[in-house]
Amino acid sequence: MASLNSSPLSSAVHPPPLNRKNKNGADRPSPFHPSVWGDFFISYSEDHKKTDAWTRRVGELKEEVKKMLIRAKGSVKEMIMIDEIQRLGVAYHFEKEINYALEHVYDANIDYDDLKTVALRFRLLRQEGYNVSSDVFNKFKDGEGNFKEGLCSDVEGLLSLYEAAFYGTHGEDTLDAATSFTKGQLTSLMTHLDGPLATQVGHALQLPMRKRIARLDARFYISLFQQHKQHNDVILELAKLDFNLIQWWKDIGLAAKYPIARDRLVEGYFWMLGVYFEPQYARGRNIVVRMFKLGSIIDDNFDVDGRFEDLKVFTDAIKRWDLSAMDQLPEYMRPIYHAVLSTVNEIENELLPGEKFFRTDLLKQETKVLIQAYLEEVQWCNNGYVPTLEEHLKVSLLSAGYLFLTTASFVGMGEEVTKEAFDWIKTRPKFLMDSSLICRLVNDIESNEFEQKRPHAASVIESYMKEYGVSRPVASEKIREMVTSAWKDMNKFCLKPTLFPLSLLTRVVNLTRMIEVIYLHGDGYTNCSREIKEMIKSMFVDPIPL
Ligand SMILES: *[C@@H]1O[C@H](CO)[C@@H](O)[C@H](O)[C@H]1NC(C)=O
Ligand SMILES: *[C@@H]1O[C@H](CO)[C@@H](O)[C@H](O)[C@H]1NC(C)=O
């Protein structure tokens, strides 16, 4: 629903809304939009001969890469290889090897001379939670504390520093300075560059690696590295085969069997990508996709043409979480209500005894919270009410849907998700609220222009404008600063010693990245869904030519 101030469960990845009847129209059409993908994914079948051969080859290549990593141990080449492996989206094959290698990189504490390597080392370590000091960049500054003039022609060094600087936390002024310095220099250098380096700089300036989803970038780097003169053939071949192999046909086919699964299935999968794509998370994917779909269907029901009275009854029924409450619902809402309860019930049945019931209990709880938040926004919308910033965020951080999606993503994971992790979500920790804040703010900055043309609940921007008496551009700028600040806090939380394993925190970070990626193309609702559709096609449909 782009029309209300919305959440990831709504606008961005959906096909444009159908021309629905208004409030008084008697024949309310089905709330389910038809999928833009038709039966494509259900009828798709894989060619086993081909995939078996690929799988064997992937096994060989993996061994080869492991040997190469050992041979490169302790060298700069080793760090470059790790970086390539990560950019190509195949790092999950080498988790142990990479962890081991980086432990050594950290302990060896080598002080390299060139900016490119110093920044690469810094970023690789920060990515894994090592709290390396940003003082390593001091030697690249002059007596006045500015980055040295001489660096201005070192494109690769600048690019490496640029990417590293987005791992900064509050108080790391060097990294703030590095961000503006490199941004400025790279932007002006762009006019003189061409070839793969220009492509890479352009890509980075659009959005840094810290805010990107590695797996979505795999295709980009595959074609980029292919153009590099000294690319690593082994890693590249592995990346291509791996990309083609993991297109989740089996998962998608399975999910498609669920009654409400047809619509938005693919879009749900796309979002789930932000959570986990690795093969071992099949159960988790399946759960996230189903919950995502439910969330987005409910979101649709709270669209402008939803009658407030009906929505209120629906919200109350959800709070009761009891099939007998269905009788009080208007006819058109019953299938959705039924779907919510039965889906969560199904999920509960799929869990192991030790995982019940604390996992689904929280899932139910977060579903209720989400729907209550939707209802409050509808009320603002109906009353034309512009809440204060604080009031706004109290509701809109919940309607952003990220607590709901984070919970859903934890439900299907393995033992690393303990009961403590679920209890932690309940405490509304800053880390999760920062993630929700980024989601909400990025959404409101980017979709604001479009939404102004339709009735909608006040966005954060409008609340900010009213409260501080500033113009829209000033408010937008302030809100961008809030996003930057929230990212710094999230970065800090991911540094060792972490409260929970990084594998868990990564789900939240990746979800947050997802909103940045989606809204990178958020210059308009229709255009947005076209861009996203292309991305989905490249992820799920078109194989890479070998
Ligand atoms: C999520 O982030 C982690 C850590 O940066 C990365 O290894 C993983 O590939 C990301 N997931 C996707 C889908 O790119
Ligand atoms: C969509 O993109 C096209 C071309 O990129 C542009 O002409 C058009 O105005 C855009 N539409 C919206 C709604 O932004």
Coordinates of C-alpha atoms and ligand atoms in Angstrom, one line a residue:
M1 CA 0.0 0.0 0.0
A2 CA 1.8 3.0 -1.2
S3 CA -1.1 5.2 -0.2
L4 CA -0.6 5.0 3.5
N5 CA 2.6 5.8 5.1
S6 CA 4.0 2.4 4.6
S7 CA 6.5 -0.3 5.4
P8 CA 8.6 -2.8 3.5
L9 CA 5.7 -5.1 3.6
S10 CA 4.0 -2.8 1.3
S11 CA 4.9 -0.5 -1.5
A12 CA 8.3 -1.1 -2.9
V13 CA 8.1 -4.6 -4.4
H14 CA 4.5 -4.8 -5.2
P15 CA 3.0 -4.4 -8.7
P16 CA 0.9 -1.3 -9.0
P17 CA -2.4 -1.5 -7.2
L18 CA -5.4 -2.6 -9.2
N19 CA -8.1 -0.1 -9.8
R20 CA -10.1 -0.9 -6.8
K21 CA -13.6 0.2 -6.0
N22 CA -14.1 3.0 -3.5
K23 CA -15.4 2.8 0.1
N24 CA -19.0 2.6 -1.1
G25 CA -18.6 0.2 -3.9
A26 CA -20.6 -2.9 -3.4
D27 CA -18.4 -5.3 -5.2
R28 CA -15.2 -5.1 -3.4
P29 CA -12.7 -7.1 -5.3
S30 CA -10.4 -9.6 -3.8
P31 CA -7.7 -8.0 -1.7
F32 CA -5.2 -10.3 -3.3
H33 CA -3.3 -8.8 -6.2
P34 CA -2.5 -11.2 -8.9
S35 CA 1.1 -12.1 -9.1
V36 CA 3.1 -10.5 -11.9
W37 CA 4.9 -13.8 -12.3
G38 CA 1.9 -16.0 -13.1
D39 CA 2.7 -19.7 -12.8
F40 CA 6.3 -19.3 -13.8
F41 CA 7.9 -20.5 -10.7
I42 CA 5.5 -23.3 -10.1
S43 CA 5.9 -24.8 -13.6
Y44 CA 9.7 -24.4 -13.6
S45 CA 11.6 -27.6 -13.4
E46 CA 15.3 -27.9 -13.2
D47 CA 17.6 -29.9 -15.5
H48 CA 19.1 -32.4 -13.2
K49 CA 21.9 -33.6 -15.5
K50 CA 23.2 -30.1 -15.7
T51 CA 22.9 -29.2 -12.1
D52 CA 24.6 -32.4 -11.0
A53 CA 27.6 -31.6 -13.1
W54 CA 27.6 -28.1 -11.8
T55 CA 27.4 -29.3 -8.2
R56 CA 30.4 -31.6 -8.8
R57 CA 32.4 -28.8 -10.3
V58 CA 31.6 -26.4 -7.5
G59 CA 33.0 -29.0 -5.1
E60 CA 36.3 -29.1 -7.0
L61 CA 36.5 -25.4 -7.2
K62 CA 35.9 -25.0 -3.5
E63 CA 38.8 -27.2 -2.7
E64 CA 41.0 -25.3 -5.2
V65 CA 40.1 -21.9 -3.5
K66 CA 40.8 -23.3 -0.1
K67 CA 44.3 -24.3 -1.3
M68 CA 44.8 -20.9 -2.8
L69 CA 43.9 -19.3 0.5
I70 CA 46.4 -21.4 2.3
R71 CA 49.1 -20.6 -0.2
A72 CA 48.4 -16.9 0.1
K73 CA 48.5 -17.0 3.9
G74 CA 49.6 -13.8 5.6
S75 CA 50.0 -11.9 2.3
V76 CA 48.1 -8.9 0.8
K77 CA 47.0 -11.3 -1.9
E78 CA 45.1 -13.2 0.8
M79 CA 43.1 -10.2 1.8
I80 CA 42.4 -9.4 -1.9
M81 CA 41.1 -12.9 -2.4
I82 CA 38.8 -12.7 0.6
D83 CA 37.4 -9.4 -0.6
E84 CA 36.7 -11.0 -4.0
I85 CA 35.1 -14.0 -2.5
Q86 CA 32.8 -11.8 -0.5
R87 CA 31.9 -9.5 -3.3
L88 CA 31.1 -12.4 -5.5
G89 CA 28.6 -13.7 -2.9
V90 CA 30.4 -17.1 -2.2
A91 CA 31.9 -16.3 1.2
Y92 CA 29.5 -18.7 2.9
H93 CA 31.4 -21.6 1.4
F94 CA 34.6 -20.5 3.2
E95 CA 33.4 -19.2 6.6
K96 CA 35.9 -21.2 8.6
E97 CA 38.8 -20.4 6.3
I98 CA 38.0 -16.7 6.2
N99 CA 37.5 -16.4 10.0
Y100 CA 40.8 -18.2 10.5
A101 CA 42.6 -16.0 8.0
L102 CA 41.3 -12.7 9.5
E103 CA 42.2 -13.8 13.0
H104 CA 45.8 -13.9 11.7
V105 CA 45.5 -10.6 9.8
Y106 CA 44.3 -9.0 13.1
D107 CA 47.0 -10.6 15.3
A108 CA 49.8 -9.9 12.8
N109 CA 48.9 -6.2 13.0
I110 CA 50.9 -5.3 9.9
D111 CA 51.2 -1.6 9.2
Y112 CA 50.9 -1.4 5.4
D113 CA 52.2 1.7 3.5
D114 CA 49.5 2.2 0.9
L115 CA 46.0 3.5 1.5
K116 CA 44.3 0.8 -0.5
T117 CA 45.7 -2.0 1.6
V118 CA 45.3 -0.2 4.9
A119 CA 41.7 0.5 4.2
L120 CA 41.0 -3.0 2.9
R121 CA 42.5 -4.5 6.0
F122 CA 40.4 -2.2 8.2
R123 CA 37.2 -3.0 6.4
L124 CA 37.7 -6.8 6.3
L125 CA 38.3 -6.8 10.0
R126 CA 35.5 -4.5 10.9
Q127 CA 33.1 -6.6 8.8
E128 CA 33.9 -9.5 11.1
G129 CA 33.5 -7.4 14.3
Y130 CA 37.2 -6.7 15.0
N131 CA 37.5 -3.4 16.7
V132 CA 40.5 -2.1 14.8
S133 CA 41.2 1.6 15.5
S134 CA 40.6 4.2 12.8
D135 CA 43.9 5.7 13.9
V136 CA 45.5 3.6 11.2
F137 CA 44.4 6.3 8.8
N138 CA 46.2 9.1 10.6
K139 CA 49.4 8.7 8.6
F140 CA 47.5 9.7 5.5
K141 CA 46.7 13.1 6.9
D142 CA 48.8 16.2 6.8
G143 CA 49.8 18.5 9.7
E144 CA 46.5 20.2 9.6
G145 CA 44.6 17.0 9.9
N146 CA 43.3 16.9 6.3
F147 CA 43.8 14.0 4.0
K148 CA 47.0 14.5 2.0
E149 CA 46.8 16.1 -1.4
G150 CA 48.8 13.3 -2.9
L151 CA 46.0 10.8 -2.4
C152 CA 43.7 12.6 -4.8
S153 CA 45.0 10.7 -7.8
D154 CA 45.0 7.3 -6.1
V155 CA 41.6 6.1 -7.3
E156 CA 41.8 2.6 -5.8
G157 CA 43.1 4.0 -2.5
L158 CA 40.2 6.5 -2.3
L159 CA 37.7 3.8 -3.2
S160 CA 39.0 1.5 -0.6
L161 CA 38.9 4.2 2.1
Y162 CA 35.4 5.2 1.0
E163 CA 34.1 1.7 1.5
A164 CA 35.9 1.4 4.8
A165 CA 34.6 4.6 6.2
F166 CA 31.0 3.4 6.3
Y167 CA 31.9 1.0 9.1
G168 CA 32.5 4.0 11.4
T169 CA 30.9 4.5 14.8
H170 CA 30.1 7.7 16.7
G171 CA 33.1 9.8 17.6
E172 CA 35.3 8.5 14.8
D173 CA 35.9 11.8 13.2
T174 CA 38.6 10.5 11.0
L175 CA 36.1 8.3 9.3
D176 CA 33.6 11.1 8.9
A177 CA 36.3 13.2 7.3
A178 CA 37.3 10.2 5.1
T179 CA 33.7 9.9 3.9
S180 CA 33.4 13.4 2.7
F181 CA 36.9 13.6 1.4
T182 CA 36.6 10.4 -0.7
K183 CA 33.1 11.2 -1.8
G184 CA 34.2 14.6 -3.1
Q185 CA 37.3 13.3 -4.8
L186 CA 35.8 10.2 -6.4
T187 CA 32.8 12.2 -7.7
S188 CA 35.1 14.7 -9.4
L189 CA 37.4 11.9 -10.7
M190 CA 34.5 10.1 -12.2
T191 CA 34.5 12.5 -15.2
H192 CA 38.0 11.3 -16.2
L193 CA 37.6 7.6 -15.5
D194 CA 36.4 4.9 -17.9
G195 CA 36.4 1.1 -18.0
P196 CA 35.7 -1.2 -15.1
L197 CA 37.1 1.1 -12.6
A198 CA 34.7 3.8 -13.5
T199 CA 31.9 1.3 -13.3
Q200 CA 33.0 0.3 -9.8
V201 CA 33.4 3.8 -8.5
G202 CA 29.9 4.8 -9.9
H203 CA 28.4 1.7 -8.2
A204 CA 30.1 2.6 -4.9
L205 CA 29.1 6.2 -5.0
Q206 CA 25.5 5.2 -5.5
L207 CA 25.6 3.0 -2.4
P208 CA 28.6 1.8 -0.4
M209 CA 29.2 -1.9 0.4
R210 CA 28.1 -1.5 4.0
K211 CA 24.6 -0.8 2.7
R212 CA 24.4 -3.4 0.0
I213 CA 23.3 -7.0 -0.1
A214 CA 26.3 -9.0 -1.2
R215 CA 24.3 -11.6 -3.0
L216 CA 22.4 -9.1 -5.0
D217 CA 25.7 -7.7 -6.2
A218 CA 27.2 -11.0 -7.2
R219 CA 26.2 -10.6 -10.8
F220 CA 27.5 -7.1 -10.9
Y221 CA 31.0 -8.2 -9.7
I222 CA 31.0 -11.3 -11.9
S223 CA 30.8 -9.1 -15.0
L224 CA 33.1 -6.5 -13.5
F225 CA 35.8 -8.9 -12.5
Q226 CA 35.6 -10.6 -15.9
Q227 CA 36.9 -7.3 -17.4
H228 CA 39.8 -7.1 -15.0
K229 CA 43.0 -8.2 -16.6
Q230 CA 44.3 -10.2 -13.7
H231 CA 41.1 -11.8 -12.4
N232 CA 41.1 -15.0 -10.5
D233 CA 39.6 -17.6 -12.8
V234 CA 38.9 -20.1 -10.1
I235 CA 36.9 -17.8 -7.9
L236 CA 35.0 -16.4 -10.8
E237 CA 34.0 -19.8 -12.2
L238 CA 32.9 -20.8 -8.7
A239 CA 30.8 -17.7 -8.4
K240 CA 29.0 -18.2 -11.7
L241 CA 28.2 -21.8 -11.1
D242 CA 27.1 -21.1 -7.5
F243 CA 24.9 -18.3 -8.6
N244 CA 23.2 -20.5 -11.2
L245 CA 22.8 -23.4 -8.8
I246 CA 21.2 -21.5 -5.9
Q247 CA 18.1 -20.2 -7.4
W248 CA 15.9 -21.8 -4.8
W249 CA 13.6 -23.6 -7.2
K250 CA 12.8 -26.3 -4.7
D251 CA 12.0 -23.9 -2.0
I252 CA 9.8 -21.8 -4.2
G253 CA 7.9 -24.8 -5.5
L254 CA 7.3 -25.9 -1.9
A255 CA 6.1 -22.5 -0.7
A256 CA 3.8 -22.3 -3.8
K257 CA 1.8 -25.2 -2.5
Y258 CA 0.5 -23.1 0.4
P259 CA -3.0 -21.8 -0.1
I260 CA -2.2 -18.1 0.0
A261 CA 1.2 -18.5 -1.5
R262 CA 0.6 -17.5 -5.2
D263 CA 0.7 -13.8 -4.9
R264 CA 3.8 -11.9 -3.9
L265 CA 5.6 -15.2 -3.6
V266 CA 8.5 -14.0 -5.6
E267 CA 8.6 -10.6 -4.0
G268 CA 8.6 -12.3 -0.6
Y269 CA 11.6 -14.3 -1.7
F270 CA 13.3 -11.2 -2.7
W271 CA 12.9 -9.7 0.7
M272 CA 14.0 -12.9 2.3
L273 CA 17.2 -12.6 0.4
G274 CA 18.0 -9.8 2.7
V275 CA 17.8 -12.2 5.5
Y276 CA 19.5 -15.3 4.3
F277 CA 20.1 -17.0 1.0
E278 CA 22.5 -19.8 2.1
P279 CA 21.2 -23.3 1.3
Q280 CA 21.2 -24.4 5.0
Y281 CA 18.5 -21.9 5.8
A282 CA 15.7 -23.5 3.8
R283 CA 13.4 -23.8 6.7
G284 CA 14.0 -20.2 7.7
R285 CA 13.3 -18.9 4.2
N286 CA 10.1 -20.7 4.0
I287 CA 8.8 -19.2 7.2
V288 CA 9.9 -15.7 6.4
V289 CA 8.3 -15.8 3.0
R290 CA 5.0 -16.9 4.4
M291 CA 5.0 -14.3 7.1
F292 CA 6.1 -11.6 4.7
K293 CA 3.2 -12.4 2.5
L294 CA 0.7 -12.4 5.4
G295 CA 2.1 -9.0 6.5
S296 CA 1.8 -7.5 3.0
I297 CA -1.8 -8.8 2.5
I298 CA -2.9 -7.4 5.8
D299 CA -1.2 -4.2 4.9
D300 CA -3.3 -4.1 1.8
N301 CA -6.4 -4.4 3.8
F302 CA -5.5 -1.3 5.7
D303 CA -5.4 0.6 2.5
V304 CA -7.3 3.8 2.1
D305 CA -10.5 2.0 1.1
G306 CA -10.5 -0.1 4.2
R307 CA -13.4 0.9 6.5
F308 CA -12.1 1.9 9.8
E309 CA -14.8 0.0 11.7
D310 CA -13.9 -3.2 9.9
L311 CA -10.2 -2.7 10.5
K312 CA -10.9 -2.1 14.2
V313 CA -12.9 -5.4 14.4
F314 CA -10.1 -7.2 12.6
T315 CA -7.4 -5.8 14.9
D316 CA -9.4 -6.9 17.9
A317 CA -9.9 -10.4 16.4
I318 CA -6.2 -10.7 15.8
K319 CA -5.6 -9.8 19.5
R320 CA -7.9 -12.6 20.5
W321 CA -6.1 -15.0 18.2
D322 CA -9.0 -17.4 18.1
L323 CA -10.8 -18.9 15.1
S324 CA -14.2 -18.3 16.8
A325 CA -13.6 -14.6 16.5
M326 CA -14.0 -15.0 12.7
D327 CA -17.8 -14.8 13.0
Q328 CA -17.6 -11.2 13.9
L329 CA -15.6 -10.3 10.9
P330 CA -17.0 -9.0 7.6
E331 CA -17.1 -11.7 5.0
Y332 CA -14.2 -10.3 3.0
M333 CA -11.8 -10.3 5.9
R334 CA -12.4 -13.9 7.0
P335 CA -10.0 -15.6 4.6
I336 CA -7.2 -13.4 5.7
Y337 CA -7.9 -13.9 9.3
H338 CA -8.0 -17.6 8.7
A339 CA -4.8 -17.5 6.8
V340 CA -2.9 -15.7 9.6
L341 CA -4.0 -18.1 12.3
S342 CA -3.5 -21.2 10.2
T343 CA -0.1 -20.2 8.8
V344 CA 1.3 -19.5 12.3
N345 CA -0.2 -22.8 13.4
E346 CA 1.5 -24.6 10.5
I347 CA 4.8 -23.0 11.4
E348 CA 4.4 -24.1 15.0
N349 CA 3.9 -27.7 13.8
E350 CA 7.2 -27.5 11.8
L351 CA 9.3 -26.5 14.8
L352 CA 11.1 -28.9 17.0
P353 CA 9.8 -29.5 20.5
G354 CA 12.6 -27.5 22.1
E355 CA 11.8 -24.5 19.9
K356 CA 8.2 -24.4 20.8
F357 CA 6.5 -22.4 21.9
F358 CA 8.6 -19.4 22.7
R359 CA 9.3 -18.8 19.0
T360 CA 5.7 -18.8 17.8
D361 CA 4.5 -17.0 20.9
L362 CA 6.6 -14.0 19.9
L363 CA 5.6 -14.3 16.3
K364 CA 2.0 -14.0 17.3
Q365 CA 2.8 -11.1 19.6
E366 CA 4.7 -9.2 16.9
T367 CA 1.9 -9.8 14.4
K368 CA -0.5 -8.2 16.9
V369 CA 1.8 -5.3 17.4
L370 CA 2.2 -4.7 13.7
I371 CA -1.5 -4.7 13.0
Q372 CA -2.3 -2.4 15.9
A373 CA 0.3 0.0 14.5
Y374 CA -1.4 -0.1 11.1
L375 CA -4.6 0.7 12.7
E376 CA -3.2 3.8 14.5
E377 CA -1.8 5.1 11.2
V378 CA -5.2 4.7 9.5
Q379 CA -6.6 6.8 12.3
W380 CA -4.1 9.5 11.7
C381 CA -4.8 9.4 8.0
N382 CA -8.6 9.6 8.5
N383 CA -8.2 12.5 10.9
G384 CA -5.6 14.3 8.9
Y385 CA -3.6 14.3 12.1
V386 CA 0.1 15.2 12.1
P387 CA 1.7 13.7 15.2
T388 CA 4.8 15.0 16.9
L389 CA 8.0 13.3 15.9
E390 CA 8.1 11.2 19.1
E391 CA 4.5 10.2 18.8
H392 CA 5.1 9.3 15.2
L393 CA 8.0 7.1 15.7
K394 CA 6.4 5.3 18.6
V395 CA 3.9 3.9 16.1
S396 CA 5.7 4.0 12.8
L397 CA 8.8 2.2 14.0
L398 CA 6.4 -0.7 14.7
S399 CA 4.5 -0.3 11.4
A400 CA 7.8 -0.4 9.6
G401 CA 7.5 -4.1 10.0
Y402 CA 11.1 -4.8 10.8
L403 CA 10.5 -6.2 14.3
F404 CA 7.9 -8.5 12.8
L405 CA 10.3 -9.6 10.0
T406 CA 13.3 -10.0 12.3
T407 CA 11.2 -12.2 14.6
A408 CA 10.0 -14.2 11.6
S409 CA 13.6 -14.6 10.4
F410 CA 14.7 -15.9 13.8
V411 CA 11.9 -18.4 14.1
G412 CA 13.2 -20.8 11.4
M413 CA 16.9 -20.5 12.3
G414 CA 18.8 -23.2 14.2
E415 CA 20.2 -23.5 17.7
E416 CA 22.1 -20.2 17.5
V417 CA 18.8 -18.5 18.2
T418 CA 18.2 -19.1 21.8
K419 CA 15.3 -18.2 24.0
E420 CA 17.4 -15.2 25.2
A421 CA 17.5 -13.9 21.6
F422 CA 13.7 -13.9 21.6
D423 CA 13.5 -12.3 25.0
W424 CA 15.9 -9.7 23.7
I425 CA 13.5 -8.7 20.9
K426 CA 10.8 -8.2 23.4
T427 CA 12.9 -5.6 25.2
R428 CA 12.9 -3.4 22.0
P429 CA 16.7 -3.1 22.0
K430 CA 18.3 -0.1 20.4
F431 CA 19.9 -2.2 17.7
L432 CA 16.5 -3.4 16.5
M433 CA 15.0 0.0 16.9
D434 CA 17.8 1.6 14.9
S435 CA 17.2 -0.9 12.2
S436 CA 13.5 0.0 12.2
L437 CA 14.3 3.6 12.3
I438 CA 16.5 3.3 9.2
C439 CA 13.7 1.4 7.5
R440 CA 11.1 4.0 8.4
L441 CA 13.2 7.0 7.5
V442 CA 14.6 5.8 4.2
N443 CA 11.1 4.8 3.2
D444 CA 9.7 8.2 4.2
I445 CA 12.4 10.2 2.5
E446 CA 12.1 8.3 -0.8
S447 CA 8.5 7.7 -1.1
N448 CA 7.4 11.1 0.2
E449 CA 7.0 12.8 -3.2
F450 CA 4.8 10.1 -4.5
E451 CA 2.7 9.7 -1.5
Q452 CA 1.9 13.4 -1.3
K453 CA -0.3 12.9 -4.3
R454 CA -2.6 10.5 -2.5
P455 CA -4.2 10.5 0.9
H456 CA -1.7 9.2 3.4
A457 CA -0.8 9.3 7.1
A458 CA 1.7 12.0 7.9
S459 CA 5.2 10.9 7.2
V460 CA 8.1 11.4 9.5
I461 CA 9.2 14.3 7.3
E462 CA 5.8 16.1 7.9
S463 CA 6.0 15.5 11.6
Y464 CA 9.5 17.0 11.6
M465 CA 8.5 20.0 9.6
K466 CA 5.6 20.8 11.8
E467 CA 7.5 20.3 15.0
Y468 CA 10.6 22.3 14.1
G469 CA 8.9 24.7 11.7
V470 CA 11.3 23.9 8.9
S471 CA 11.0 23.4 5.1
R472 CA 10.7 20.0 3.5
P473 CA 14.3 20.0 2.2
V474 CA 15.7 21.0 5.6
A475 CA 13.6 18.2 7.3
S476 CA 14.8 15.7 4.7
E477 CA 18.4 16.6 5.4
K478 CA 18.0 16.3 9.1
I479 CA 16.3 12.9 8.6
R480 CA 19.2 11.8 6.4
E481 CA 21.5 12.7 9.3
M482 CA 19.4 10.5 11.6
V483 CA 19.9 7.6 9.2
T484 CA 23.7 8.1 9.2
S485 CA 23.7 8.2 13.0
A486 CA 21.6 5.1 13.3
W487 CA 24.0 3.2 11.0
K488 CA 26.9 4.2 13.2
D489 CA 25.1 2.8 16.3
M490 CA 24.4 -0.4 14.4
N491 CA 28.1 -0.6 13.4
K492 CA 29.1 -0.3 17.0
F493 CA 26.8 -3.0 18.1
C494 CA 28.4 -5.4 15.6
L495 CA 31.8 -5.0 17.1
K496 CA 33.2 -7.7 19.4
P497 CA 32.4 -8.7 22.0
T498 CA 28.9 -8.9 20.6
L499 CA 25.8 -9.7 22.6
F500 CA 24.8 -12.4 20.2
P501 CA 26.7 -14.3 17.5
L502 CA 27.4 -12.2 14.4
S503 CA 25.4 -14.7 12.4
L504 CA 22.3 -13.5 14.2
L505 CA 23.1 -9.8 14.0
T506 CA 23.8 -10.1 10.4
R507 CA 20.1 -10.9 9.7
V508 CA 19.2 -7.6 11.1
V509 CA 22.0 -5.7 9.3
N510 CA 21.0 -7.4 6.0
L511 CA 17.3 -6.5 6.4
T512 CA 18.4 -2.9 7.0
R513 CA 20.6 -3.0 3.9
M514 CA 17.6 -4.3 2.0
I515 CA 15.6 -1.1 2.5
E516 CA 18.6 1.0 1.3
V517 CA 18.8 -1.1 -1.8
I518 CA 15.1 -1.1 -2.6
Y519 CA 14.8 2.7 -2.2
L520 CA 17.9 3.3 -4.2
H521 CA 15.4 3.1 -7.0
G522 CA 12.6 4.7 -5.1
D523 CA 12.1 7.6 -7.4
G524 CA 8.5 6.5 -8.0
Y525 CA 6.2 3.8 -7.3
T526 CA 5.8 2.3 -10.7
N527 CA 9.4 2.8 -11.7
C528 CA 10.4 1.3 -8.4
S529 CA 8.6 -1.9 -9.0
R530 CA 10.0 -2.1 -12.5
E531 CA 13.6 -1.8 -11.2
I532 CA 12.9 -4.4 -8.5
K533 CA 11.3 -6.7 -11.1
E534 CA 14.5 -6.5 -13.1
M535 CA 16.5 -7.3 -9.9
I536 CA 14.3 -10.2 -9.1
K537 CA 14.6 -11.6 -12.7
S538 CA 18.4 -11.4 -12.5
M539 CA 18.3 -13.2 -9.1
F540 CA 15.8 -15.9 -9.7
V541 CA 15.2 -16.3 -13.4
D542 CA 18.1 -15.6 -15.7
P543 CA 21.1 -17.8 -15.4
I544 CA 24.6 -16.5 -16.0
P545 CA 26.0 -17.6 -19.3
L546 CA 28.9 -19.9 -18.6
Ligands
LIG1 C1 24.4 -10.6 4.7 O1 25.5 -10.1 5.3 C2 26.6 -10.9 5.5 C3 27.7 -10.2 6.2 O2 28.0 -9.0 5.6 C4 27.0 -11.5 4.2 O3 28.1 -12.4 4.4 C5 25.8 -12.2 3.5 O4 26.2 -12.6 2.3 C6 24.7 -11.2 3.4 N1 23.6 -11.8 2.8 C7 23.3 -11.6 1.5 C8 22.0 -12.2 1.1 O5 24.0 -11.0 0.8
LIG2 C1 9.9 6.6 -14.7 O1 11.1 6.6 -15.5 C2 11.0 7.1 -16.7 C3 12.3 7.0 -17.5 O2 13.3 6.6 -16.6 C4 10.5 8.6 -16.6 O3 10.4 9.2 -17.9 C5 9.2 8.7 -15.8 O4 8.8 10.0 -15.6 C6 9.3 7.9 -14.5 N1 8.0 7.9 -13.9 C7 7.9 8.1 -12.6 C8 6.5 7.9 -12.1 O5 8.8 8.5 -11.9

